[in-house]
Amino acid sequence: GAVVSQHPSRVICKSGTSVKIECRSLDFQATTMFWYRQFPKQSLMLMATSNEGSKATYEQGVEKDKFLINHASLTLSTLTVTSAHPEDSSFYICSAEQGVGTYGYTFGSGTRLTVV
Amino acid sequence: KNQVEQSPQSLIILEGKNCTLQCNYTVSPFSNLRWYKQDTGRGPVSLTIMTFSENTKSNGRYTATLDADTKQSSLHITASQLSDSASYICVVSCAGNNRKLIWGLGTSLGVNP
């Protein structure tokens, strides 16, 4: 089946530094990938939709300059949290669409970011 | 307003027992309804996906039902196992160009020996 690999699974960084999270589709090409964040005991919140070769579409309230998304190939999207602050600590999850109209979304295993 | 509500919020059952989780939605236009299992600290894993015309779908010990008229869905788990302990999330997809996913808050299921 379709597999999405997300790396790293956990990261601790100092306030003010930047962190990059990678999301790879291992056995299929994903023209569209999605980035979510999830706070404890809450549901996933869509942050942005990443389209290969074009700019990401951000949800209302998500700062595009703080959460930089790059989708340079059909199998890789990256999310960079710039100048991280403790309030950015969260669980970040990516997902990839297996094909338009297939209804299939495969999720990565998530990245636990802790900013100290 | 597009919403997905799940009940109960949490549930504890004994290993081997069955349980049923509920999902009510007010999403329009409707495309499909999904159930996901999310283990703590992991990404969601798809259990079932149902379109408007489907009213039941099974995946092993998981059986989902959909009543598009009343906008209700259920997820039935048979002969529960300890590994079933997780959050179960109901997600409804909007039809149309945005294909937006509307997420429920999930039901936290604990299976005890």
Coordinates of C-alpha atoms in Angstrom, one line a residue:
Chain A
G1 CA 0.0 0.0 0.0
A2 CA 0.9 3.7 -0.2
V3 CA 3.5 4.8 2.3
V4 CA 4.3 8.3 3.5
S5 CA 7.5 8.8 5.4
Q6 CA 7.8 11.8 7.7
H7 CA 11.1 12.8 9.3
P8 CA 12.1 13.5 12.0
S9 CA 9.6 11.9 14.4
R10 CA 10.7 14.1 17.3
V11 CA 12.7 17.3 17.5
I12 CA 13.6 19.6 20.3
C13 CA 15.0 23.0 19.3
K14 CA 15.8 26.3 21.0
S15 CA 13.6 29.3 20.7
G16 CA 14.5 31.4 17.7
T17 CA 16.0 28.6 15.6
S18 CA 14.4 27.0 12.5
V19 CA 13.3 23.4 12.0
K20 CA 12.7 21.5 8.8
I21 CA 10.3 18.6 8.6
E22 CA 10.3 16.3 5.5
C23 CA 7.4 14.4 4.1
R24 CA 8.1 11.8 1.3
S25 CA 5.7 9.6 -0.6
L26 CA 7.7 6.4 -1.0
D27 CA 5.9 4.4 -3.6
F28 CA 3.7 6.9 -5.4
Q29 CA 3.8 10.4 -6.8
A30 CA 1.9 13.0 -4.9
T31 CA 1.0 16.2 -6.7
T32 CA -0.7 17.4 -3.6
M33 CA 0.4 17.1 0.0
F34 CA -1.1 18.5 3.1
W35 CA 0.3 19.8 6.4
Y36 CA -1.6 19.6 9.6
R37 CA -0.9 20.4 13.2
Q38 CA -2.5 18.8 16.2
F39 CA -2.7 20.0 19.8
P40 CA -3.3 17.5 22.6
K41 CA -6.8 16.1 22.7
Q42 CA -7.8 18.1 19.6
S43 CA -8.4 17.2 16.0
L44 CA -6.1 17.7 13.1
M45 CA -6.0 21.3 11.8
L46 CA -5.1 21.9 8.2
M47 CA -2.3 24.4 7.9
A48 CA -1.6 24.4 4.2
T49 CA -2.0 22.5 0.9
S50 CA 1.2 22.0 -0.9
N51 CA 1.2 21.6 -4.7
E52 CA 4.2 20.4 -6.6
G53 CA 5.9 23.1 -8.5
S54 CA 3.7 25.9 -7.2
K55 CA 3.2 28.0 -4.1
A56 CA 1.4 26.5 -1.2
T57 CA -2.1 27.5 -0.2
Y58 CA -2.3 28.5 3.4
E59 CA -5.4 28.3 5.6
Q60 CA -6.7 31.4 7.2
G61 CA -4.6 32.4 10.3
V62 CA -1.5 30.5 9.3
E63 CA 1.5 32.7 8.7
K64 CA 3.1 31.8 5.4
D65 CA 6.4 33.5 6.4
K66 CA 6.6 31.4 9.6
F67 CA 5.7 28.1 8.1
L68 CA 7.6 27.8 4.8
I69 CA 6.5 25.0 2.6
N70 CA 8.4 23.7 -0.4
H71 CA 7.1 21.0 -2.7
A72 CA 9.9 20.7 -5.3
S73 CA 9.3 17.2 -6.5
L74 CA 6.4 14.8 -6.8
T75 CA 7.6 12.8 -3.8
L76 CA 8.9 15.4 -1.4
S77 CA 7.4 18.3 0.5
T78 CA 9.1 20.1 3.4
L79 CA 7.7 22.3 6.2
T80 CA 10.2 24.7 7.8
V81 CA 9.1 26.3 11.1
T82 CA 11.1 29.5 11.1
S83 CA 12.2 31.4 14.3
A84 CA 10.4 28.8 16.4
H85 CA 8.8 29.8 19.7
P86 CA 7.4 27.7 22.5
E87 CA 3.8 28.2 21.2
D88 CA 4.9 26.4 18.0
S89 CA 5.4 23.3 20.0
S90 CA 2.9 20.8 18.5
F91 CA 2.4 17.6 16.6
Y92 CA 2.8 18.2 12.9
I93 CA 1.5 15.7 10.4
C94 CA 1.7 15.5 6.6
S95 CA -0.5 13.6 4.2
A96 CA -0.3 12.9 0.5
E97 CA -3.1 12.4 -1.9
Q98 CA -2.6 9.2 -3.9
G99 CA -4.4 10.5 -6.9
V100 CA -7.1 13.1 -7.7
G101 CA -10.5 11.5 -7.3
T102 CA -9.3 8.4 -5.5
Y103 CA -10.3 9.7 -2.1
G104 CA -7.1 8.2 -0.8
Y105 CA -5.0 10.2 1.6
T106 CA -2.0 8.6 3.3
F107 CA -0.6 10.2 6.4
G108 CA 2.9 10.4 7.7
S109 CA 3.7 9.2 11.3
G110 CA 3.9 12.8 12.5
T111 CA 6.6 15.0 14.0
R112 CA 6.6 16.0 17.7
L113 CA 8.2 19.5 17.8
T114 CA 9.2 20.9 21.2
V115 CA 10.6 24.4 21.3
V116 CA 12.4 25.3 24.5
Chain B
K1 CA -21.6 25.5 9.2
N2 CA -19.8 22.3 8.2
Q3 CA -19.4 20.2 11.4
V4 CA -18.6 16.7 12.4
E5 CA -19.6 15.6 15.9
Q6 CA -18.6 12.3 17.5
S7 CA -19.8 10.4 20.5
P8 CA -18.9 9.3 23.0
Q9 CA -15.9 11.5 23.7
S10 CA -14.2 8.5 25.4
L11 CA -15.0 4.9 26.1
I12 CA -13.4 2.1 28.0
I13 CA -14.3 -1.5 27.3
L14 CA -12.9 -4.9 28.2
E15 CA -10.9 -7.0 25.8
G16 CA -13.1 -9.2 23.6
K17 CA -16.2 -6.9 23.9
N18 CA -17.8 -5.1 21.0
C19 CA -18.4 -1.4 20.8
T20 CA -20.0 1.2 18.5
L21 CA -18.9 4.7 17.9
Q22 CA -21.1 7.4 16.5
C23 CA -20.6 10.3 14.1
N24 CA -23.1 13.0 13.1
Y25 CA -22.3 15.5 10.4
T26 CA -23.7 18.6 8.8
V27 CA -21.5 18.9 5.8
S28 CA -22.7 20.0 2.4
P29 CA -22.1 19.2 -0.3
F30 CA -21.2 15.7 0.8
S31 CA -18.6 13.7 -1.0
N32 CA -17.5 10.9 1.3
L33 CA -17.1 9.9 4.9
R34 CA -13.9 8.3 6.4
W35 CA -13.0 6.7 9.6
Y36 CA -9.4 6.9 10.8
K37 CA -7.6 5.2 13.7
Q38 CA -4.9 7.3 15.3
D39 CA -2.6 5.8 17.9
T40 CA -1.0 8.2 20.4
G41 CA 1.8 10.1 18.8
R42 CA 1.2 8.7 15.4
G43 CA -0.5 9.8 12.2
P44 CA -4.0 8.6 11.3
V45 CA -4.5 5.4 9.5
S46 CA -7.5 4.9 7.2
L47 CA -10.1 2.3 8.2
T48 CA -12.9 2.9 5.8
I49 CA -14.1 5.3 3.1
M50 CA -17.8 5.5 2.1
T51 CA -19.4 7.5 -0.6
F52 CA -23.0 8.6 -0.8
S53 CA -24.3 5.4 -2.3
E54 CA -22.6 3.1 0.2
N55 CA -24.3 2.3 3.5
T56 CA -21.9 -0.2 5.0
K57 CA -18.2 -1.1 4.6
S58 CA -16.1 -3.6 6.5
N59 CA -12.4 -3.8 7.2
G60 CA -11.6 -6.8 9.3
R61 CA -13.2 -6.4 12.7
Y62 CA -14.2 -2.8 11.8
T63 CA -17.6 -2.2 10.2
A64 CA -18.8 1.3 9.3
T65 CA -22.3 2.3 8.4
L66 CA -23.6 5.4 6.7
D67 CA -27.1 6.9 6.6
A68 CA -26.8 9.8 4.2
D69 CA -30.4 10.8 4.9
T70 CA -30.0 11.3 8.6
K71 CA -26.3 12.3 8.1
Q72 CA -25.1 9.7 10.6
S73 CA -22.4 7.1 10.6
S74 CA -21.2 4.5 13.1
L75 CA -18.1 2.4 13.5
H76 CA -18.6 -1.0 15.1
I77 CA -15.6 -2.8 16.5
T78 CA -16.0 -6.5 17.0
A79 CA -14.1 -8.7 19.5
S80 CA -11.9 -5.8 20.7
Q81 CA -8.2 -6.3 21.2
L82 CA -5.8 -4.3 23.4
S83 CA -4.2 -2.9 20.2
D84 CA -7.6 -1.3 19.4
S85 CA -6.9 1.3 22.1
A86 CA -6.6 4.6 20.1
S87 CA -8.5 7.6 19.0
Y88 CA -11.1 7.0 16.2
I89 CA -11.8 10.0 14.0
C90 CA -14.7 10.6 11.7
V91 CA -13.8 12.8 8.7
V92 CA -16.3 14.1 6.1
S93 CA -15.1 15.3 2.7
C94 CA -16.8 18.2 0.9
A95 CA -17.6 17.7 -2.8
G96 CA -16.4 20.2 -5.3
N97 CA -13.1 21.8 -6.1
N98 CA -11.8 22.3 -2.6
R99 CA -12.5 18.7 -1.4
K100 CA -12.0 20.0 2.1
L101 CA -11.9 17.5 4.9
I102 CA -14.0 18.3 8.0
W103 CA -12.5 16.5 11.0
G104 CA -14.3 15.3 14.1
L105 CA -12.6 15.5 17.5
G106 CA -12.5 11.7 17.8
T107 CA -13.5 9.1 20.3
S108 CA -10.8 7.9 22.6
L109 CA -11.1 4.1 23.0
G110 CA -9.4 2.2 25.8
V111 CA -9.4 -1.6 25.8
N112 CA -8.5 -3.1 29.1
P113 CA -7.5 -6.7 29.7

